[in-house]
């Protein structure tokens, strides 16, 4: 039981640090954006950001549900007969 909790906390930490790292990189890139981009460049980045949001919704549609369904259908392949 504690092994699973330890593994879960490790995975949460790794994914959480990944999100934090992206935010930190974006913060440091802000000075590059202000220095080198024009107003037209900001407009192009805004359009690309909008397209990215829509594409992410379309491409991920139902993905979380499919993972849960796959987990349910896969069963237990660990070799033990207990369900916990």
mmCIF file of N, CA, C and O in Angstrom:
data_model
loop_
_atom_site.group_PDB
_atom_site.id
_atom_site.type_symbol
_atom_site.label_atom_id
_atom_site.label_comp_id
_atom_site.label_asym_id
_atom_site.label_seq_id
_atom_site.Cartn_x
_atom_site.Cartn_y
_atom_site.Cartn_z
ATOM 1 N N UNK A 1 0.826 -1.190 0.000
ATOM 2 C CA UNK A 1 0.000 0.000 0.000
ATOM 3 C C UNK A 1 0.873 1.258 0.000
ATOM 4 O O UNK A 1 0.641 2.168 -0.767
ATOM 5 N N UNK A 2 1.879 1.286 0.896
ATOM 6 C CA UNK A 2 2.740 2.465 0.962
ATOM 7 C C UNK A 2 3.606 2.599 -0.286
ATOM 8 O O UNK A 2 3.988 3.703 -0.667
ATOM 9 N N UNK A 3 3.913 1.480 -0.929
ATOM 10 C CA UNK A 3 4.688 1.528 -2.171
ATOM 11 C C UNK A 3 3.906 2.263 -3.244
ATOM 12 O O UNK A 3 4.458 3.086 -3.979
ATOM 13 N N UNK A 4 2.607 2.007 -3.329
ATOM 14 C CA UNK A 4 1.774 2.685 -4.325
ATOM 15 C C UNK A 4 1.629 4.166 -4.023
ATOM 16 O O UNK A 4 1.628 4.994 -4.929
ATOM 17 N N UNK A 5 1.499 4.501 -2.752
ATOM 18 C CA UNK A 5 1.398 5.915 -2.379
ATOM 19 C C UNK A 5 2.700 6.635 -2.696
ATOM 20 O O UNK A 5 2.694 7.758 -3.204
ATOM 21 N N UNK A 6 3.827 5.987 -2.428
ATOM 22 C CA UNK A 6 5.127 6.585 -2.744
ATOM 23 C C UNK A 6 5.286 6.769 -4.254
ATOM 24 O O UNK A 6 5.760 7.799 -4.721
ATOM 25 N N UNK A 7 4.865 5.783 -5.031
ATOM 26 C CA UNK A 7 4.940 5.886 -6.486
ATOM 27 C C UNK A 7 4.023 6.988 -7.004
ATOM 28 O O UNK A 7 4.406 7.758 -7.888
ATOM 29 N N UNK A 8 2.833 7.096 -6.436
ATOM 30 C CA UNK A 8 1.902 8.147 -6.830
ATOM 31 C C UNK A 8 2.474 9.524 -6.521
ATOM 32 O O UNK A 8 2.419 10.426 -7.364
ATOM 33 N N UNK A 9 3.038 9.688 -5.340
ATOM 34 C CA UNK A 9 3.602 10.991 -4.988
ATOM 35 C C UNK A 9 4.791 11.336 -5.881
ATOM 36 O O UNK A 9 4.987 12.495 -6.236
ATOM 37 N N UNK A 10 5.584 10.340 -6.248
ATOM 38 C CA UNK A 10 6.712 10.589 -7.157
ATOM 39 C C UNK A 10 6.211 11.039 -8.526
ATOM 40 O O UNK A 10 6.732 11.997 -9.105
ATOM 41 N N UNK A 11 5.168 10.384 -9.043
ATOM 42 C CA UNK A 11 4.623 10.758 -10.351
ATOM 43 C C UNK A 11 3.988 12.143 -10.320
ATOM 44 O O UNK A 11 4.131 12.920 -11.269
ATOM 45 N N UNK A 12 3.280 12.464 -9.244
ATOM 46 C CA UNK A 12 2.690 13.801 -9.114
ATOM 47 C C UNK A 12 3.779 14.854 -9.099
ATOM 48 O O UNK A 12 3.653 15.907 -9.734
ATOM 49 N N UNK A 13 4.867 14.580 -8.409
ATOM 50 C CA UNK A 13 5.978 15.529 -8.336
ATOM 51 C C UNK A 13 6.610 15.747 -9.709
ATOM 52 O O UNK A 13 6.879 16.879 -10.105
ATOM 53 N N UNK A 14 6.822 14.684 -10.450
ATOM 54 C CA UNK A 14 7.445 14.798 -11.775
ATOM 55 C C UNK A 14 6.560 15.609 -12.712
ATOM 56 O O UNK A 14 7.024 16.537 -13.389
ATOM 57 N N UNK A 15 5.268 15.302 -12.763
ATOM 58 C CA UNK A 15 4.373 16.043 -13.647
ATOM 59 C C UNK A 15 4.195 17.482 -13.183
ATOM 60 O O UNK A 15 4.112 18.398 -13.990
ATOM 61 N N UNK A 16 4.155 17.692 -11.885
ATOM 62 C CA UNK A 16 4.043 19.055 -11.365
ATOM 63 C C UNK A 16 5.265 19.892 -11.693
ATOM 64 O O UNK A 16 5.146 21.056 -12.081
ATOM 65 N N UNK A 17 6.442 19.303 -11.550
ATOM 66 C CA UNK A 17 7.670 20.033 -11.892
ATOM 67 C C UNK A 17 7.740 20.338 -13.383
ATOM 68 O O UNK A 17 8.297 21.363 -13.783
ATOM 69 N N UNK A 18 7.182 19.460 -14.205
ATOM 70 C CA UNK A 18 7.137 19.739 -15.642
ATOM 71 C C UNK A 18 6.319 20.973 -15.948
ATOM 72 O O UNK A 18 6.728 21.823 -16.750
ATOM 73 N N UNK A 19 5.172 21.120 -15.293
ATOM 74 C CA UNK A 19 4.344 22.315 -15.494
ATOM 75 C C UNK A 19 5.034 23.569 -14.978
ATOM 76 O O UNK A 19 4.988 24.625 -15.609
ATOM 77 N N UNK A 20 5.686 23.456 -13.840
ATOM 78 C CA UNK A 20 6.398 24.604 -13.280
ATOM 79 C C UNK A 20 7.563 25.000 -14.183
ATOM 80 O O UNK A 20 7.816 26.189 -14.398
ATOM 81 N N UNK A 21 8.269 24.032 -14.733
ATOM 82 C CA UNK A 21 9.405 24.328 -15.612
ATOM 83 C C UNK A 21 8.958 25.087 -16.854
ATOM 84 O O UNK A 21 9.629 26.035 -17.282
ATOM 85 N N UNK A 22 7.828 24.719 -17.425
ATOM 86 C CA UNK A 22 7.309 25.433 -18.595
ATOM 87 C C UNK A 22 6.983 26.872 -18.235
ATOM 88 O O UNK A 22 7.293 27.804 -18.993
ATOM 89 N N UNK A 23 6.387 27.093 -17.083
ATOM 90 C CA UNK A 23 6.064 28.454 -16.655
ATOM 91 C C UNK A 23 7.319 29.288 -16.428
ATOM 92 O O UNK A 23 7.360 30.469 -16.790
ATOM 93 N N UNK A 24 8.342 28.688 -15.859
ATOM 94 C CA UNK A 24 9.598 29.415 -15.618
ATOM 95 C C UNK A 24 10.265 29.788 -16.944
ATOM 96 O O UNK A 24 10.737 30.914 -17.124
ATOM 97 N N UNK A 25 10.309 28.861 -17.875
ATOM 98 C CA UNK A 25 10.899 29.148 -19.191
ATOM 99 C C UNK A 25 10.124 30.261 -19.888
ATOM 100 O O UNK A 25 10.714 31.180 -20.469
ATOM 101 N N UNK A 26 8.806 30.214 -19.831
ATOM 102 C CA UNK A 26 7.994 31.270 -20.442
ATOM 103 C C UNK A 26 8.262 32.626 -19.798
ATOM 104 O O UNK A 26 8.289 33.652 -20.485
ATOM 105 N N UNK A 27 8.453 32.644 -18.488
ATOM 106 C CA UNK A 27 8.757 33.906 -17.804
ATOM 107 C C UNK A 27 10.077 34.486 -18.293
ATOM 108 O O UNK A 27 10.183 35.684 -18.557
ATOM 109 N N UNK A 28 11.096 33.656 -18.432
ATOM 110 C CA UNK A 28 12.394 34.163 -18.888
ATOM 111 C C UNK A 28 12.378 34.530 -20.368
ATOM 112 O O UNK A 28 13.151 35.386 -20.801
ATOM 113 N N UNK A 29 11.522 33.903 -21.149
ATOM 114 C CA UNK A 29 11.418 34.262 -22.562
ATOM 115 C C UNK A 29 10.655 35.558 -22.781
ATOM 116 O O UNK A 29 10.687 36.125 -23.878
ATOM 117 N N UNK A 30 9.976 36.058 -21.764
ATOM 118 C CA UNK A 30 9.226 37.305 -21.900
ATOM 119 C C UNK A 30 10.124 38.457 -22.326
ATOM 120 O O UNK A 30 9.748 39.267 -23.176
ATOM 121 N N UNK A 31 11.331 38.531 -21.786
ATOM 122 C CA UNK A 31 12.254 39.604 -22.178
ATOM 123 C C UNK A 31 12.669 39.467 -23.641
ATOM 124 O O UNK A 31 12.859 40.469 -24.333
ATOM 125 N N UNK A 32 12.799 38.261 -24.135
ATOM 126 C CA UNK A 32 13.120 38.041 -25.552
ATOM 127 C C UNK A 32 11.950 38.493 -26.414
ATOM 128 O O UNK A 32 12.138 39.159 -27.436
ATOM 129 N N UNK A 33 10.736 38.166 -26.006
ATOM 130 C CA UNK A 33 9.555 38.572 -26.771
ATOM 131 C C UNK A 33 9.455 40.087 -26.854
ATOM 132 O O UNK A 33 9.189 40.640 -27.924
ATOM 133 N N UNK A 34 9.660 40.767 -25.754
ATOM 134 C CA UNK A 34 9.529 42.225 -25.733
ATOM 135 C C UNK A 34 10.617 42.879 -26.572
ATOM 136 O O UNK A 34 10.387 43.871 -27.263
ATOM 137 N N UNK A 35 11.798 42.322 -26.565
ATOM 138 C CA UNK A 35 12.928 42.929 -27.276
ATOM 139 C C UNK A 35 12.851 42.727 -28.786
ATOM 140 O O UNK A 35 13.086 43.663 -29.548
ATOM 141 N N UNK A 36 12.494 41.538 -29.241
ATOM 142 C CA UNK A 36 12.654 41.214 -30.648
ATOM 143 C C UNK A 36 11.367 41.155 -31.460
ATOM 144 O O UNK A 36 11.431 41.143 -32.684
ATOM 145 N N UNK A 37 10.201 41.092 -30.845
ATOM 146 C CA UNK A 37 8.962 40.942 -31.603
ATOM 147 C C UNK A 37 8.273 42.274 -31.820
ATOM 148 O O UNK A 37 8.255 43.139 -30.951
ATOM 149 N N UNK A 38 7.676 42.428 -32.994
ATOM 150 C CA UNK A 38 6.886 43.617 -33.294
ATOM 151 C C UNK A 38 5.420 43.347 -32.959
ATOM 152 O O UNK A 38 5.047 42.242 -32.560
ATOM 153 N N UNK A 39 4.579 44.365 -33.164
ATOM 154 C CA UNK A 39 3.143 44.201 -32.883
ATOM 155 C C UNK A 39 2.528 43.152 -33.815
ATOM 156 O O UNK A 39 1.656 42.380 -33.402
ATOM 157 N N UNK A 40 2.975 43.095 -35.061
ATOM 158 C CA UNK A 40 2.465 42.086 -35.996
ATOM 159 C C UNK A 40 2.858 40.680 -35.554
ATOM 160 O O UNK A 40 2.077 39.730 -35.704
ATOM 161 N N UNK A 41 4.065 40.551 -35.001
ATOM 162 C CA UNK A 41 4.496 39.245 -34.487
ATOM 163 C C UNK A 41 3.626 38.794 -33.320
ATOM 164 O O UNK A 41 3.290 37.609 -33.209
ATOM 165 N N UNK A 42 3.261 39.739 -32.445
ATOM 166 C CA UNK A 42 2.368 39.389 -31.337
ATOM 167 C C UNK A 42 1.016 38.911 -31.854
ATOM 168 O O UNK A 42 0.414 37.998 -31.295
ATOM 169 N N UNK A 43 0.529 39.534 -32.938
ATOM 170 C CA UNK A 43 -0.735 39.098 -33.531
ATOM 171 C C UNK A 43 -0.635 37.677 -34.075
ATOM 172 O O UNK A 43 -1.544 36.860 -33.888
ATOM 173 N N UNK A 44 0.485 37.373 -34.739
ATOM 174 C CA UNK A 44 0.681 36.020 -35.269
ATOM 175 C C UNK A 44 0.773 34.999 -34.142
ATOM 176 O O UNK A 44 0.195 33.910 -34.230
ATOM 177 N N UNK A 45 1.449 35.351 -33.071
ATOM 178 C CA UNK A 45 1.548 34.450 -31.920
ATOM 179 C C UNK A 45 0.170 34.255 -31.291
ATOM 180 O O UNK A 45 -0.184 33.149 -30.869
ATOM 181 N N UNK A 46 -0.633 35.311 -31.242
ATOM 182 C CA UNK A 46 -1.983 35.197 -30.703
ATOM 183 C C UNK A 46 -2.857 34.273 -31.532
ATOM 184 O O UNK A 46 -3.613 33.460 -30.987
ATOM 185 N N UNK A 47 -2.757 34.390 -32.863
ATOM 186 C CA UNK A 47 -3.528 33.501 -33.741
ATOM 187 C C UNK A 47 -3.078 32.057 -33.580
ATOM 188 O O UNK A 47 -3.903 31.139 -33.482
ATOM 189 N N UNK A 48 -1.774 31.833 -33.526
ATOM 190 C CA UNK A 48 -1.266 30.472 -33.316
ATOM 191 C C UNK A 48 -1.710 29.910 -31.965
ATOM 192 O O UNK A 48 -2.040 28.726 -31.854
ATOM 193 N N UNK A 49 -1.736 30.753 -30.942
ATOM 194 C CA UNK A 49 -2.201 30.303 -29.632
ATOM 195 C C UNK A 49 -3.666 29.907 -29.658
ATOM 196 O O UNK A 49 -4.064 28.910 -29.050
ATOM 197 N N UNK A 50 -4.484 30.675 -30.377
ATOM 198 C CA UNK A 50 -5.906 30.323 -30.506
ATOM 199 C C UNK A 50 -6.114 29.025 -31.257
ATOM 200 O O UNK A 50 -6.949 28.193 -30.875
ATOM 201 N N UNK A 51 -5.364 28.831 -32.323
ATOM 202 C CA UNK A 51 -5.450 27.574 -33.083
ATOM 203 C C UNK A 51 -4.994 26.401 -32.220
ATOM 204 O O UNK A 51 -5.584 25.318 -32.261
ATOM 205 N N UNK A 52 -3.967 26.624 -31.411
ATOM 206 C CA UNK A 52 -3.481 25.561 -30.534
ATOM 207 C C UNK A 52 -4.548 25.137 -29.526
ATOM 208 O O UNK A 52 -4.732 23.942 -29.272
ATOM 209 N N UNK A 53 -5.256 26.092 -28.960
ATOM 210 C CA UNK A 53 -6.297 25.768 -27.979
ATOM 211 C C UNK A 53 -7.393 24.922 -28.607
ATOM 212 O O UNK A 53 -7.813 23.904 -28.057
ATOM 213 N N UNK A 54 -7.839 25.323 -29.787
ATOM 214 C CA UNK A 54 -8.899 24.568 -30.471
ATOM 215 C C UNK A 54 -8.396 23.180 -30.869
ATOM 216 O O UNK A 54 -9.092 22.179 -30.690
ATOM 217 N N UNK A 55 -7.182 23.092 -31.398
ATOM 218 C CA UNK A 55 -6.629 21.801 -31.808
ATOM 219 C C UNK A 55 -6.451 20.872 -30.614
ATOM 220 O O UNK A 55 -6.706 19.669 -30.712
ATOM 221 N N UNK A 56 -6.025 21.403 -29.480
ATOM 222 C CA UNK A 56 -5.849 20.581 -28.290
ATOM 223 C C UNK A 56 -7.182 19.991 -27.833
ATOM 224 O O UNK A 56 -7.253 18.830 -27.453
ATOM 225 N N UNK A 57 -8.238 20.791 -27.892
ATOM 226 C CA UNK A 57 -9.562 20.293 -27.516
ATOM 227 C C UNK A 57 -10.005 19.198 -28.470
ATOM 228 O O UNK A 57 -10.504 18.153 -28.052
ATOM 229 N N UNK A 58 -9.824 19.398 -29.761
ATOM 230 C CA UNK A 58 -10.270 18.423 -30.759
ATOM 231 C C UNK A 58 -9.461 17.132 -30.657
ATOM 232 O O UNK A 58 -10.024 16.030 -30.672
ATOM 233 N N UNK A 59 -8.145 17.240 -30.532
ATOM 234 C CA UNK A 59 -7.306 16.055 -30.533
ATOM 235 C C UNK A 59 -7.393 15.257 -29.232
ATOM 236 O O UNK A 59 -7.168 14.056 -29.218
ATOM 237 N N UNK A 60 -7.705 15.923 -28.134
ATOM 238 C CA UNK A 60 -7.805 15.234 -26.852
ATOM 239 C C UNK A 60 -9.231 14.824 -26.512
ATOM 240 O O UNK A 60 -9.468 14.282 -25.443
ATOM 241 N N UNK A 61 -10.169 15.057 -27.388
ATOM 242 C CA UNK A 61 -11.570 14.784 -27.096
ATOM 243 C C UNK A 61 -11.770 13.304 -26.784
ATOM 244 O O UNK A 61 -11.535 12.443 -27.620
ATOM 245 N N UNK A 62 -12.192 13.013 -25.576
ATOM 246 C CA UNK A 62 -12.459 11.641 -25.185
ATOM 247 C C UNK A 62 -11.242 10.835 -24.784
ATOM 248 O O UNK A 62 -11.359 9.652 -24.470
ATOM 249 N N UNK A 63 -10.076 11.438 -24.779
ATOM 250 C CA UNK A 63 -8.862 10.682 -24.477
ATOM 251 C C UNK A 63 -8.832 10.198 -23.031
ATOM 252 O O UNK A 63 -8.472 9.049 -22.763
ATOM 253 N N UNK A 64 -9.240 11.032 -22.089
ATOM 254 C CA UNK A 64 -9.228 10.616 -20.689
ATOM 255 C C UNK A 64 -10.217 9.479 -20.441
ATOM 256 O O UNK A 64 -9.917 8.531 -19.718
ATOM 257 N N UNK A 65 -11.369 9.549 -21.067
ATOM 258 C CA UNK A 65 -12.335 8.463 -20.934
ATOM 259 C C UNK A 65 -11.839 7.164 -21.543
ATOM 260 O O UNK A 65 -12.102 6.079 -21.021
ATOM 261 N N UNK A 66 -11.107 7.274 -22.638
ATOM 262 C CA UNK A 66 -10.585 6.060 -23.270
ATOM 263 C C UNK A 66 -9.508 5.413 -22.405
ATOM 264 O O UNK A 66 -9.407 4.185 -22.360
ATOM 265 N N UNK A 67 -8.715 6.213 -21.696
ATOM 266 C CA UNK A 67 -7.735 5.643 -20.776
ATOM 267 C C UNK A 67 -8.431 4.884 -19.650
ATOM 268 O O UNK A 67 -8.009 3.790 -19.274
ATOM 269 N N UNK A 68 -9.501 5.469 -19.115
ATOM 270 C CA UNK A 68 -10.226 4.792 -18.039
ATOM 271 C C UNK A 68 -10.866 3.505 -18.552
ATOM 272 O O UNK A 68 -10.858 2.482 -17.864
ATOM 273 N N UNK A 69 -11.389 3.527 -19.757
ATOM 274 C CA UNK A 69 -12.005 2.326 -20.321
ATOM 275 C C UNK A 69 -10.940 1.251 -20.575
ATOM 276 O O UNK A 69 -11.160 0.075 -20.320
ATOM 277 N N UNK A 70 -9.792 1.645 -21.070
ATOM 278 C CA UNK A 70 -8.710 0.689 -21.298
ATOM 279 C C UNK A 70 -8.263 0.060 -19.983
ATOM 280 O O UNK A 70 -8.020 -1.137 -19.905
ATOM 281 N N UNK A 71 -8.167 0.863 -18.928
ATOM 282 C CA UNK A 71 -7.773 0.351 -17.618
ATOM 283 C C UNK A 71 -8.794 -0.663 -17.123
ATOM 284 O O UNK A 71 -8.433 -1.712 -16.589
ATOM 285 N N UNK A 72 -10.071 -0.369 -17.315
ATOM 286 C CA UNK A 72 -11.124 -1.279 -16.869
ATOM 287 C C UNK A 72 -11.085 -2.575 -17.669
ATOM 288 O O UNK A 72 -11.234 -3.660 -17.116
ATOM 289 N N UNK A 73 -10.888 -2.485 -18.966
ATOM 290 C CA UNK A 73 -10.873 -3.673 -19.820
ATOM 291 C C UNK A 73 -9.595 -4.498 -19.679
ATOM 292 O O UNK A 73 -9.595 -5.694 -19.950
ATOM 293 N N UNK A 74 -8.490 -3.872 -19.298
ATOM 294 C CA UNK A 74 -7.209 -4.557 -19.262
ATOM 295 C C UNK A 74 -7.139 -5.609 -18.162
ATOM 296 O O UNK A 74 -6.487 -6.623 -18.337
ATOM 297 N N UNK A 75 -7.791 -5.385 -17.053
ATOM 298 C CA UNK A 75 -7.724 -6.344 -15.949
ATOM 299 C C UNK A 75 -6.421 -6.252 -15.196
ATOM 300 O O UNK A 75 -5.633 -5.329 -15.380
ATOM 301 N N UNK A 76 -6.165 -7.241 -14.370
ATOM 302 C CA UNK A 76 -4.974 -7.251 -13.529
ATOM 303 C C UNK A 76 -3.959 -8.223 -14.123
ATOM 304 O O UNK A 76 -4.184 -9.415 -14.171
ATOM 305 N N UNK A 77 -2.824 -7.697 -14.557
ATOM 306 C CA UNK A 77 -1.780 -8.526 -15.155
ATOM 307 C C UNK A 77 -0.548 -8.605 -14.257
ATOM 308 O O UNK A 77 0.515 -8.977 -14.724
ATOM 309 N N UNK A 78 -0.711 -8.258 -12.990
ATOM 310 C CA UNK A 78 0.454 -8.245 -12.106
ATOM 311 C C UNK A 78 0.808 -9.629 -11.581
ATOM 312 O O UNK A 78 1.853 -9.812 -10.979
ATOM 313 N N UNK A 79 -0.071 -10.599 -11.762
ATOM 314 C CA UNK A 79 0.208 -11.950 -11.311
ATOM 315 C C UNK A 79 -0.361 -12.262 -9.949
ATOM 316 O O UNK A 79 -0.373 -13.402 -9.524
ATOM 317 N N UNK A 80 -0.828 -11.253 -9.226
ATOM 318 C CA UNK A 80 -1.419 -11.516 -7.912
ATOM 319 C C UNK A 80 -2.912 -11.675 -8.055
ATOM 320 O O UNK A 80 -3.533 -11.154 -8.971
ATOM 321 N N UNK A 81 -3.518 -12.378 -7.121
ATOM 322 C CA UNK A 81 -4.954 -12.634 -7.204
ATOM 323 C C UNK A 81 -5.766 -11.622 -6.425
ATOM 324 O O UNK A 81 -6.974 -11.628 -6.482
ATOM 325 N N UNK A 82 -5.111 -10.735 -5.643
ATOM 326 C CA UNK A 82 -5.865 -9.749 -4.867
ATOM 327 C C UNK A 82 -6.201 -8.549 -5.724
ATOM 328 O O UNK A 82 -5.519 -8.230 -6.698
ATOM 329 N N UNK A 83 -7.270 -7.845 -5.381
ATOM 330 C CA UNK A 83 -7.696 -6.696 -6.168
ATOM 331 C C UNK A 83 -7.095 -5.400 -5.676
ATOM 332 O O UNK A 83 -7.256 -4.378 -6.305
ATOM 333 N N UNK A 84 -6.393 -5.363 -4.535
ATOM 334 C CA UNK A 84 -5.805 -4.134 -4.018
ATOM 335 C C UNK A 84 -4.336 -4.088 -4.227
ATOM 336 O O UNK A 84 -3.576 -4.891 -4.219
#
